Short mmCIF file of C-alpha atoms in Angstrom, two decimals:
data_model
loop_
_atom_site.label_atom_id
_atom_site.label_comp_id
_atom_site.label_asym_id
_atom_site.label_seq_id
_atom_site.Cartn_x
_atom_site.Cartn_y
_atom_site.Cartn_z
CA UNK A 1 -2.69 -28.85 -34.47
CA UNK A 2 -4.90 -28.72 -31.33
CA UNK A 3 -4.38 -31.22 -28.57
CA UNK A 4 -6.95 -32.46 -26.01
CA UNK A 5 -7.71 -30.14 -23.14
CA UNK A 6 -5.61 -30.67 -20.02
CA UNK A 7 -7.42 -29.68 -16.73
CA UNK A 8 -5.91 -27.91 -13.72
CA UNK A 9 -7.04 -26.42 -10.46
CA UNK A 10 -5.18 -23.19 -11.42
CA UNK A 11 -3.85 -21.86 -14.65
CA UNK A 12 -1.41 -18.94 -14.26
CA UNK A 13 -0.57 -16.69 -17.17
CA UNK A 14 2.89 -15.17 -16.68
CA UNK A 15 5.93 -16.35 -14.75
CA UNK A 16 7.05 -12.96 -13.21
CA UNK A 17 7.10 -12.32 -9.45
CA UNK A 18 3.31 -12.45 -9.15
CA UNK A 19 2.71 -15.44 -11.42
CA UNK A 20 5.51 -17.51 -9.88
CA UNK A 21 4.30 -16.62 -6.39
CA UNK A 22 0.77 -17.60 -7.18
CA UNK A 23 1.75 -20.90 -8.86
CA UNK A 24 4.05 -21.89 -6.00
CA UNK A 25 1.44 -20.99 -3.40
CA UNK A 26 -1.25 -23.10 -5.02
CA UNK A 27 1.09 -26.08 -5.62
CA UNK A 28 2.24 -25.88 -1.95
CA UNK A 29 -1.33 -26.68 -0.94
CA UNK A 30 -1.50 -29.63 -3.28
CA UNK A 31 -3.28 -28.00 -6.21
CA UNK A 32 -2.67 -29.01 -9.77
CA UNK A 33 -1.08 -25.96 -11.46
CA UNK A 34 -0.05 -24.93 -14.89
CA UNK A 35 1.94 -21.79 -15.54
CA UNK A 36 2.06 -20.33 -19.07
CA UNK A 37 5.10 -18.25 -20.20
CA UNK A 38 5.68 -16.86 -23.68
CA UNK A 39 9.25 -15.59 -23.12
CA UNK A 40 12.32 -17.68 -23.51
CA UNK A 41 13.21 -17.22 -19.73
CA UNK A 42 10.93 -17.45 -16.74
CA UNK A 43 10.84 -14.58 -14.28
CA UNK A 44 9.15 -11.83 -16.17
CA UNK A 45 10.30 -8.21 -15.74
CA UNK A 46 11.14 -8.93 -12.06
CA UNK A 47 14.10 -11.14 -12.97
CA UNK A 48 14.89 -10.31 -16.59
CA UNK A 49 14.30 -6.58 -17.38
CA UNK A 50 13.24 -4.72 -14.23
CA UNK A 51 13.56 -5.29 -10.53
CA UNK A 52 16.57 -7.57 -10.23
CA UNK A 53 18.79 -6.21 -13.06
CA UNK A 54 18.12 -2.64 -12.19
CA UNK A 55 18.92 -3.09 -8.54
CA UNK A 56 22.01 -5.17 -9.32
CA UNK A 57 23.11 -2.41 -11.75
CA UNK A 58 22.64 0.03 -8.82
CA UNK A 59 24.79 -2.01 -6.52
CA UNK A 60 27.49 -2.44 -9.17
CA UNK A 61 27.50 1.34 -9.81
CA UNK A 62 27.90 2.08 -6.09
CA UNK A 63 30.68 -0.43 -5.79
CA UNK A 64 32.61 0.29 -8.93
CA UNK A 65 32.36 4.06 -8.56
CA UNK A 66 33.50 3.97 -4.91
CA UNK A 67 30.42 6.09 -4.03
CA UNK A 68 29.87 4.48 -0.70
CA UNK A 69 33.57 4.54 0.28
CA UNK A 70 33.96 8.21 -0.60
CA UNK A 71 31.49 9.11 2.10
CA UNK A 72 33.53 7.52 4.85
CA UNK A 73 35.67 9.90 6.96
CA UNK A 74 39.20 9.97 5.71
CA UNK A 75 38.57 7.69 2.72
CA UNK A 76 38.75 9.06 -0.80
CA UNK A 77 38.40 6.32 -3.41
CA UNK A 78 37.71 7.46 -6.95
CA UNK A 79 37.00 5.46 -10.10
CA UNK A 80 40.44 4.33 -11.28
CA UNK A 81 39.35 3.40 -14.82
CA UNK A 82 36.45 3.96 -17.13
CA UNK A 83 33.66 1.52 -16.07
CA UNK A 84 32.64 -0.90 -18.78
CA UNK A 85 29.21 -2.50 -19.44
CA UNK A 86 30.52 -6.03 -18.82
CA UNK A 87 31.72 -4.99 -15.37
CA UNK A 88 28.33 -3.44 -14.63
CA UNK A 89 26.45 -6.48 -15.98
CA UNK A 90 28.37 -9.21 -14.28
CA UNK A 91 26.49 -9.10 -10.92
CA UNK A 92 23.13 -8.76 -12.66
CA UNK A 93 23.74 -11.71 -14.98
CA UNK A 94 24.91 -13.89 -12.11
CA UNK A 95 21.91 -13.08 -9.87
CA UNK A 96 19.44 -13.43 -12.72
CA UNK A 97 20.75 -16.84 -13.83
CA UNK A 98 20.49 -18.10 -10.21
CA UNK A 99 16.98 -16.91 -9.75
CA UNK A 100 15.85 -18.36 -13.06
CA UNK A 101 17.13 -21.72 -12.04
CA UNK A 102 15.64 -21.40 -8.60
CA UNK A 103 12.20 -20.54 -9.98
CA UNK A 104 12.13 -23.44 -12.32
CA UNK A 105 13.52 -25.88 -9.74
CA UNK A 106 10.82 -24.84 -7.18
CA UNK A 107 8.02 -25.26 -9.77
CA UNK A 108 9.31 -28.66 -10.59
CA UNK A 109 9.75 -29.75 -6.99
CA UNK A 110 6.16 -28.74 -6.24
CA UNK A 111 4.67 -30.51 -9.32
CA UNK A 112 3.67 -27.37 -11.25
CA UNK A 113 3.69 -27.65 -15.05
CA UNK A 114 5.47 -24.95 -17.04
CA UNK A 115 3.82 -24.50 -20.41
CA UNK A 116 5.85 -22.52 -23.04
CA UNK A 117 3.92 -20.34 -25.38
CA UNK A 118 1.54 -17.40 -25.82
CA UNK A 119 -1.64 -17.79 -23.80
CA UNK A 120 -5.01 -16.22 -24.37
CA UNK A 121 -8.61 -16.84 -23.27
CA UNK A 122 -10.75 -19.30 -25.39
CA UNK A 123 -13.50 -18.90 -22.86
CA UNK A 124 -13.62 -18.00 -19.17
CA UNK A 125 -12.17 -21.32 -18.05
CA UNK A 126 -9.92 -22.21 -21.01
CA UNK A 127 -6.51 -20.83 -21.95
CA UNK A 128 -5.41 -21.39 -25.51
CA UNK A 129 -1.60 -21.59 -25.75
CA UNK A 130 0.20 -21.17 -29.08
CA UNK A 131 3.56 -22.97 -28.54
CA UNK A 132 6.84 -21.92 -30.07
CA UNK A 133 6.65 -25.07 -32.31
CA UNK A 134 3.31 -23.98 -33.73
CA UNK A 135 1.11 -26.35 -31.90
CA UNK A 136 -1.91 -25.34 -29.87
CA UNK A 137 -2.62 -26.48 -26.30
CA UNK A 138 -5.83 -25.96 -24.35
CA UNK A 139 -5.65 -25.69 -20.66
CA UNK A 140 -8.85 -25.73 -18.53
CA UNK A 141 -8.61 -24.00 -15.22
CA UNK A 142 -11.03 -24.15 -12.35
CA UNK A 143 -9.38 -20.89 -11.45
CA UNK A 144 -7.25 -18.59 -13.54
CA UNK A 145 -4.67 -16.00 -12.42
CA UNK A 146 -3.65 -13.20 -14.82
CA UNK A 147 -0.09 -12.15 -14.00
CA UNK A 148 1.22 -10.96 -17.32
CA UNK A 149 3.19 -7.96 -16.03
CA UNK A 150 3.66 -4.72 -17.98
CA UNK A 151 5.69 -3.12 -20.68
CA UNK A 152 7.20 0.47 -21.01
CA UNK A 153 4.93 3.02 -22.59
CA UNK A 154 6.60 4.42 -25.78
CA UNK A 155 5.41 8.03 -26.54
CA UNK A 156 5.33 8.72 -30.32
CA UNK A 157 7.59 11.72 -30.11
CA UNK A 158 10.60 9.57 -29.42
CA UNK A 159 12.39 7.53 -32.18
CA UNK A 160 12.95 4.27 -30.32
CA UNK A 161 14.47 2.66 -33.42
CA UNK A 162 17.53 4.90 -32.66
CA UNK A 163 20.33 3.03 -30.86
CA UNK A 164 20.63 5.73 -28.25
CA UNK A 165 16.95 6.28 -27.45
CA UNK A 166 15.93 3.73 -24.79
CA UNK A 167 12.84 2.62 -22.89
CA UNK A 168 13.28 1.29 -19.40
CA UNK A 169 13.75 -2.30 -20.55
CA UNK A 170 16.29 -1.45 -23.35
CA UNK A 171 18.49 0.61 -21.08
CA UNK A 172 19.88 -2.58 -19.68
CA UNK A 173 21.17 -3.57 -23.05
CA UNK A 174 23.34 -0.57 -23.75
CA UNK A 175 26.89 -1.29 -24.93
CA UNK A 176 28.69 1.63 -23.33
CA UNK A 177 28.12 4.04 -20.48
CA UNK A 178 26.45 7.23 -21.63
CA UNK A 179 28.32 10.49 -21.54
CA UNK A 180 25.23 12.61 -20.91
CA UNK A 181 21.87 10.99 -20.11
CA UNK A 182 18.45 12.66 -20.29
CA UNK A 183 15.80 10.71 -18.23
CA UNK A 184 12.28 11.58 -19.24
CA UNK A 185 9.89 10.83 -16.36
CA UNK A 186 10.69 11.22 -12.60
CA UNK A 187 8.70 8.34 -11.35
CA UNK A 188 10.23 5.42 -9.48
CA UNK A 189 12.02 3.91 -12.50
CA UNK A 190 13.29 7.16 -13.90
CA UNK A 191 14.52 8.40 -10.41
CA UNK A 192 16.29 5.12 -9.74
CA UNK A 193 18.11 5.02 -13.10
CA UNK A 194 19.02 8.73 -12.76
CA UNK A 195 20.68 7.96 -9.45
CA UNK A 196 22.53 4.95 -10.74
CA UNK A 197 24.07 6.65 -13.72
CA UNK A 198 24.82 9.83 -11.68
CA UNK A 199 26.77 7.59 -9.32
CA UNK A 200 28.93 6.51 -12.28
CA UNK A 201 29.75 10.09 -13.03
CA UNK A 202 27.36 10.53 -15.88
CA UNK A 203 25.87 13.95 -16.43
CA UNK A 204 22.17 13.26 -15.82
CA UNK A 205 19.15 15.47 -16.70
CA UNK A 206 15.83 14.45 -15.15
CA UNK A 207 12.74 15.87 -16.94
CA UNK A 208 9.20 15.73 -15.63
CA UNK A 209 5.91 17.62 -15.98
CA UNK A 210 5.28 17.67 -12.23
CA UNK A 211 6.81 20.04 -9.67
CA UNK A 212 8.40 17.55 -7.40
CA UNK A 213 9.93 14.10 -6.94
CA UNK A 214 7.92 10.99 -6.08
CA UNK A 215 4.88 12.88 -4.60
CA UNK A 216 3.37 9.65 -3.07
CA UNK A 217 6.20 9.59 -0.52
CA UNK A 218 6.15 11.53 2.72
CA UNK A 219 7.32 15.08 1.92
CA UNK A 220 10.33 14.93 4.22
CA UNK A 221 11.54 11.73 2.50
CA UNK A 222 10.93 13.10 -1.00
CA UNK A 223 12.79 16.29 -0.10
CA UNK A 224 15.75 14.33 1.30
CA UNK A 225 16.07 12.29 -1.87
CA UNK A 226 15.81 15.36 -4.08
CA UNK A 227 18.54 17.05 -2.08
CA UNK A 228 20.82 14.04 -2.26
CA UNK A 229 20.25 13.65 -6.06
CA UNK A 230 21.08 17.34 -6.49
CA UNK A 231 24.32 16.96 -4.51
CA UNK A 232 25.19 13.93 -6.68
CA UNK A 233 24.82 16.05 -9.81
CA UNK A 234 21.39 15.26 -11.13
CA UNK A 235 19.93 18.26 -12.91
CA UNK A 236 16.13 18.63 -12.59
CA UNK A 237 13.83 20.14 -15.08
CA UNK A 238 10.46 20.45 -13.44
CA UNK A 239 7.08 21.36 -15.05
CA UNK A 240 8.55 20.40 -18.45
CA UNK A 241 7.60 17.91 -21.10
CA UNK A 242 9.45 16.85 -24.18
CA UNK A 243 7.73 18.10 -27.25
CA UNK A 244 10.28 16.86 -29.79
CA UNK A 245 13.36 14.59 -29.97
CA UNK A 246 15.93 15.14 -32.76
CA UNK A 247 18.20 12.06 -32.86
CA UNK A 248 20.68 12.09 -35.79
CA UNK A 249 22.72 9.06 -36.64
CA UNK A 250 25.93 10.83 -35.35
CA UNK A 251 26.27 13.45 -32.68
CA UNK A 252 24.15 14.51 -29.79
CA UNK A 253 20.38 14.06 -29.36
CA UNK A 254 18.46 17.27 -28.90
CA UNK A 255 15.31 17.47 -26.74
CA UNK A 256 13.04 20.45 -27.06
CA UNK A 257 11.02 21.09 -23.89
CA UNK A 258 7.58 22.71 -23.52
CA UNK A 259 9.15 25.93 -22.22
CA UNK A 260 11.28 26.22 -25.38
CA UNK A 261 14.44 25.16 -23.60
CA UNK A 262 16.61 22.43 -25.10
CA UNK A 263 18.65 19.56 -23.52
CA UNK A 264 21.52 18.02 -25.41
CA UNK A 265 22.51 14.54 -24.48
CA UNK A 266 24.28 11.35 -25.79
CA UNK A 267 21.48 9.05 -24.70
CA UNK A 268 17.79 9.29 -23.66
CA UNK A 269 15.91 7.07 -21.27
CA UNK A 270 12.14 7.42 -21.64
CA UNK A 271 10.47 6.28 -18.38
CA UNK A 272 6.94 7.50 -19.00
CA UNK A 273 5.11 4.71 -17.23
CA UNK A 274 4.15 1.21 -18.08
CA UNK A 275 1.17 -0.48 -19.70
CA UNK A 276 -0.40 -3.82 -18.63
CA UNK A 277 0.42 -6.77 -20.94
CA UNK A 278 -3.15 -7.79 -21.47
CA UNK A 279 -3.76 -6.76 -25.10
CA UNK A 280 -3.16 -10.19 -26.56
CA UNK A 281 -5.14 -12.11 -23.87
CA UNK A 282 -8.55 -11.89 -25.56
CA UNK A 283 -10.10 -10.76 -22.30
CA UNK A 284 -13.49 -10.28 -23.97
CA UNK A 285 -13.73 -14.08 -24.50
CA UNK A 286 -13.67 -14.43 -20.70
CA UNK A 287 -16.08 -11.70 -20.04
CA UNK A 288 -13.54 -9.19 -18.90
CA UNK A 289 -12.99 -5.57 -20.06
CA UNK A 290 -9.65 -3.89 -19.37
CA UNK A 291 -9.36 -0.39 -18.02
CA UNK A 292 -6.86 2.41 -18.77
CA UNK A 293 -3.46 1.13 -20.00
CA UNK A 294 -4.87 -2.42 -20.12
CA UNK A 295 -5.30 -2.76 -16.34
CA UNK A 296 -7.61 -5.46 -15.04
CA UNK A 297 -10.04 -4.20 -12.42
CA UNK A 298 -10.08 -6.33 -9.21
CA UNK A 299 -11.51 -6.30 -5.70
CA UNK A 300 -9.71 -6.57 -2.33
CA UNK A 301 -9.05 -10.31 -3.05
CA UNK A 302 -7.67 -9.47 -6.53
CA UNK A 303 -10.75 -11.07 -7.96
CA UNK A 304 -12.15 -9.88 -11.26
CA UNK A 305 -15.83 -9.47 -12.13
CA UNK A 306 -15.68 -13.10 -13.28
CA UNK A 307 -15.40 -14.74 -9.83
CA UNK A 308 -13.05 -17.64 -10.70
CA UNK A 309 -10.59 -15.32 -12.54
CA UNK A 310 -8.06 -13.29 -10.54
CA UNK A 311 -5.33 -10.84 -11.45
CA UNK A 312 -2.15 -9.61 -9.61
CA UNK A 313 1.00 -7.56 -10.03
CA UNK A 314 1.43 -4.90 -12.69
CA UNK A 315 -1.73 -6.31 -14.49
CA UNK A 316 -3.79 -4.54 -11.77
CA UNK A 317 -1.79 -1.30 -11.48
CA UNK A 318 -0.16 0.63 -8.64
CA UNK A 319 1.85 0.15 -6.59
CA UNK A 320 3.17 -2.26 -9.25
CA UNK A 321 6.17 -3.48 -7.20
CA UNK A 322 7.52 -6.96 -7.20
CA UNK A 323 6.94 -7.50 -3.47
CA UNK A 324 3.33 -6.27 -3.62
CA UNK A 325 2.60 -8.36 -6.76
CA UNK A 326 3.86 -11.49 -5.03
CA UNK A 327 1.66 -10.80 -1.99
CA UNK A 328 -1.38 -10.01 -4.14
CA UNK A 329 -0.98 -13.37 -5.97
CA UNK A 330 -0.70 -15.25 -2.64
CA UNK A 331 -3.84 -13.52 -1.40
CA UNK A 332 -5.67 -14.29 -4.68
CA UNK A 333 -4.76 -18.00 -4.60
CA UNK A 334 -5.61 -18.44 -0.90
CA UNK A 335 -9.01 -16.75 -1.58
CA UNK A 336 -9.68 -18.80 -4.60
CA UNK A 337 -9.12 -22.05 -2.69
CA UNK A 338 -10.82 -20.81 0.50
CA UNK A 339 -7.51 -21.01 2.49
CA UNK A 340 -7.97 -17.56 4.21
CA UNK A 341 -10.94 -15.52 5.37
CA UNK A 342 -9.13 -12.13 5.41
CA UNK A 343 -6.33 -10.50 3.48
CA UNK A 344 -2.99 -11.55 4.85
CA UNK A 345 -1.07 -8.29 4.15
CA UNK A 346 -3.30 -5.36 4.96
CA UNK A 347 -0.32 -3.01 4.80
CA UNK A 348 2.06 -3.17 1.89
CA UNK A 349 5.52 -1.57 2.07
CA UNK A 350 7.05 0.56 -0.68
CA UNK A 351 10.75 0.34 -1.50
CA UNK A 352 12.46 2.94 -3.71
CA UNK A 353 16.05 2.10 -4.83
CA UNK A 354 17.25 5.63 -5.43
CA UNK A 355 20.56 6.82 -3.95
CA UNK A 356 19.87 7.11 -1.07
CA UNK A 357 17.20 4.41 -0.99
CA UNK A 358 13.87 5.05 0.70
CA UNK A 359 11.00 3.02 1.99
CA UNK A 360 7.67 3.56 3.74
CA UNK A 361 4.73 1.67 5.17
CA UNK A 362 1.43 3.05 6.55
CA UNK A 363 0.30 6.61 6.33
CA UNK A 364 2.23 9.82 5.31
CA UNK A 365 2.12 12.81 7.61
CA UNK A 366 -0.09 14.63 5.14
CA UNK A 367 -2.54 11.81 5.08
CA UNK A 368 -2.83 11.82 8.84
CA UNK A 369 -3.14 15.55 8.93
CA UNK A 370 -5.90 15.55 6.40
CA UNK A 371 -7.86 12.90 8.42
CA UNK A 372 -7.99 15.31 11.37
CA UNK A 373 -6.52 12.65 13.70
CA UNK A 374 -4.21 14.28 16.40
CA UNK A 375 -0.67 12.92 15.94
CA UNK A 376 2.91 13.30 16.91
CA UNK A 377 6.02 12.76 14.77
CA UNK A 378 9.34 11.33 15.98
CA UNK A 379 12.58 11.65 14.00
CA UNK A 380 16.03 10.01 14.45
CA UNK A 381 19.00 10.87 12.26
CA UNK A 382 21.63 8.51 10.96
CA UNK A 383 24.28 11.05 11.89
CA UNK A 384 23.33 10.61 15.57
CA UNK A 385 23.52 6.81 15.32
CA UNK A 386 26.92 5.05 15.49
CA UNK A 387 26.06 2.55 12.84
CA UNK A 388 24.84 5.39 10.62
CA UNK A 389 28.16 7.17 11.06
CA UNK A 390 30.11 4.00 10.28
CA UNK A 391 28.24 3.67 6.91
CA UNK A 392 29.14 7.27 6.11
CA UNK A 393 25.47 8.20 5.76
CA UNK A 394 25.13 11.65 7.37
CA UNK A 395 21.69 12.38 5.87
CA UNK A 396 19.68 9.35 6.61
CA UNK A 397 16.47 9.73 8.59
CA UNK A 398 13.87 7.55 10.29
CA UNK A 399 10.48 9.23 10.69
CA UNK A 400 7.69 7.63 12.81
CA UNK A 401 4.10 9.00 12.93
CA UNK A 402 2.09 8.10 16.07
CA UNK A 403 -1.56 8.58 16.96
CA UNK A 404 -1.43 11.04 19.80
CA UNK A 405 -4.15 9.51 21.98
CA UNK A 406 -2.46 6.15 22.54
CA UNK A 407 0.86 6.46 20.65
CA UNK A 408 -0.04 3.65 18.21
CA UNK A 409 2.12 3.72 15.07
CA UNK A 410 0.46 5.01 12.00
CA UNK A 411 3.33 5.27 9.55
CA UNK A 412 7.04 4.66 9.14
CA UNK A 413 9.30 6.45 6.65
CA UNK A 414 12.98 5.86 6.08
CA UNK A 415 15.60 7.39 3.81
CA UNK A 416 19.25 6.25 3.81
CA UNK A 417 21.43 3.14 3.74
CA UNK A 418 19.46 0.00 4.23
CA UNK A 419 16.12 1.87 4.37
CA UNK A 420 14.29 -0.94 2.57
CA UNK A 421 15.45 -3.38 5.30
CA UNK A 422 14.96 -0.99 8.21
CA UNK A 423 11.33 -0.31 7.37
CA UNK A 424 10.31 -3.84 8.15
CA UNK A 425 10.56 -3.25 11.91
CA UNK A 426 8.01 -0.50 11.63
CA UNK A 427 5.93 -2.65 9.29
CA UNK A 428 5.68 -5.35 11.90
CA UNK A 429 4.54 -2.86 14.48
CA UNK A 430 1.97 -1.55 12.05
CA UNK A 431 0.63 -5.10 11.31
CA UNK A 432 0.30 -5.88 15.07
CA UNK A 433 -1.26 -2.42 15.87
CA UNK A 434 1.73 -1.64 18.18
CA UNK A 435 3.47 1.58 18.86
CA UNK A 436 5.70 3.51 21.26
CA UNK A 437 5.33 1.02 24.07
CA UNK A 438 6.73 -1.80 21.85
CA UNK A 439 9.76 0.22 20.74
CA UNK A 440 10.44 1.19 24.40
CA UNK A 441 10.31 -2.41 25.60
CA UNK A 442 12.46 -3.99 22.93
CA UNK A 443 16.29 -4.20 23.14
CA UNK A 444 18.07 -3.61 19.86
CA UNK A 445 21.61 -4.76 19.10
CA UNK A 446 24.25 -2.00 19.43
CA UNK A 447 25.44 -0.44 17.26
CA UNK A 448 22.64 -0.96 14.73
CA UNK A 449 20.31 1.17 12.62
CA UNK A 450 17.41 -0.58 14.35
CA UNK A 451 18.25 1.44 17.41
CA UNK A 452 16.93 4.46 15.53
CA UNK A 453 13.41 3.22 16.41
CA UNK A 454 14.01 3.87 20.08
CA UNK A 455 15.26 7.37 19.57
CA UNK A 456 12.55 8.33 17.10
CA UNK A 457 10.08 7.11 19.67
CA UNK A 458 11.78 9.16 22.49
CA UNK A 459 11.65 12.15 20.17
CA UNK A 460 7.87 11.73 19.70
CA UNK A 461 7.24 11.15 23.40
CA UNK A 462 8.95 14.36 24.46
CA UNK A 463 6.27 16.31 22.65
CA UNK A 464 3.44 15.88 25.16
CA UNK A 465 2.14 14.28 28.36
CA UNK A 466 0.66 11.43 26.43
CA UNK A 467 4.17 10.32 25.47
CA UNK A 468 5.42 10.51 29.09
CA UNK A 469 2.57 8.24 30.28
CA UNK A 470 3.59 5.71 27.68
CA UNK A 471 7.12 5.76 28.85
CA UNK A 472 6.16 5.45 32.52
CA UNK A 473 3.86 2.46 31.69
CA UNK A 474 6.76 0.79 29.82
CA UNK A 475 9.17 1.26 32.71
CA UNK A 476 6.70 0.13 35.35
CA UNK A 477 5.85 -3.11 33.50
#
């Protein structure tokens, strides 16, 4: 049965980080908003199957394994019993439940309407929603935001019906900790899970067709993560792809690699990328055509070729992070309702929750080198910082890249404890087009990791006269 059409200023499809962010932003400015969600729980992959549960699993693994404590001088805490899945899942479930309640409460407080059901385009302004009860609702939107997220790609050579062959969503539903885990794909998701299970003492094999880890990161940071993962027992199989997977009902799973080598394991995690959840949206009815893996092409405002339709988050592709998706949705909504005249976040940070974690904002050293711009690099090590020593992190690193002519910051790269927090200091400097002078003038609490910015700046300034002039100007003022 079809009901009358309800009209809204904005109809959002999807309640994940991007969708919720867009809906809340529009409702904050007094717009009438409807948000369509087909899943039982709000929050999308961000809360339910990806960002939050995977990071909570990481924190639980570090805590229960004693991994952090074992790095402290004179402390040797080892796992006193075999870790169980309920122990690992407790923190995740607690945080997930709280965030779901918070999301629904905020939507309610701001007057947004949550519509349960499977949404698709009837035309460019109308979303047809098939409700769980079998009814049909039509939602007319002056503007529409596509924020349907993504799902794991499932290569055909893997028998996913097998209980020990997992994609990156299913891995969170395992009933026991694997004895030996093969991770296929060394992207962000694969690398993060490889680190988490290695921290629990699982034998981990990481298989990838490339020749190095996370190549979009600065080379120094990627090398540091690779070295740390190797020390933690992760076994890398570079320039390899899985050509067959033999998974009997009982016994080990056998992976045959392109070189002819084999890997025997108890469980397999396939992390071969994700595909945008746009297949069921009937995009053609709205005048839209998806690209590779279902991605929706957009401009700098996250606006599609149909001007009143926007898309954000995993639906538009890399970097496909929760934080970037949320910011993209805010930009899209503000542009749709003419609330801003320029993009609010011109520089988006990247956070990688490996062990150690890493984060970056701005340009990598290779990018600056390729541009031909003269530059200087400053480094500061955690081992030379008292707070770094207290955390037991002897390998952490802050790397700053400055333009040589005026010592303006071009890029910030961090690997080590709290890297995803520490990067924000550099991010603010990048956003304000600041640099060495700012870091010289500011006073950081002591002892803190923030103080690394001063010493990385000093390191850069010792490399030429330009740096000394910046220091003199800072002192004189």
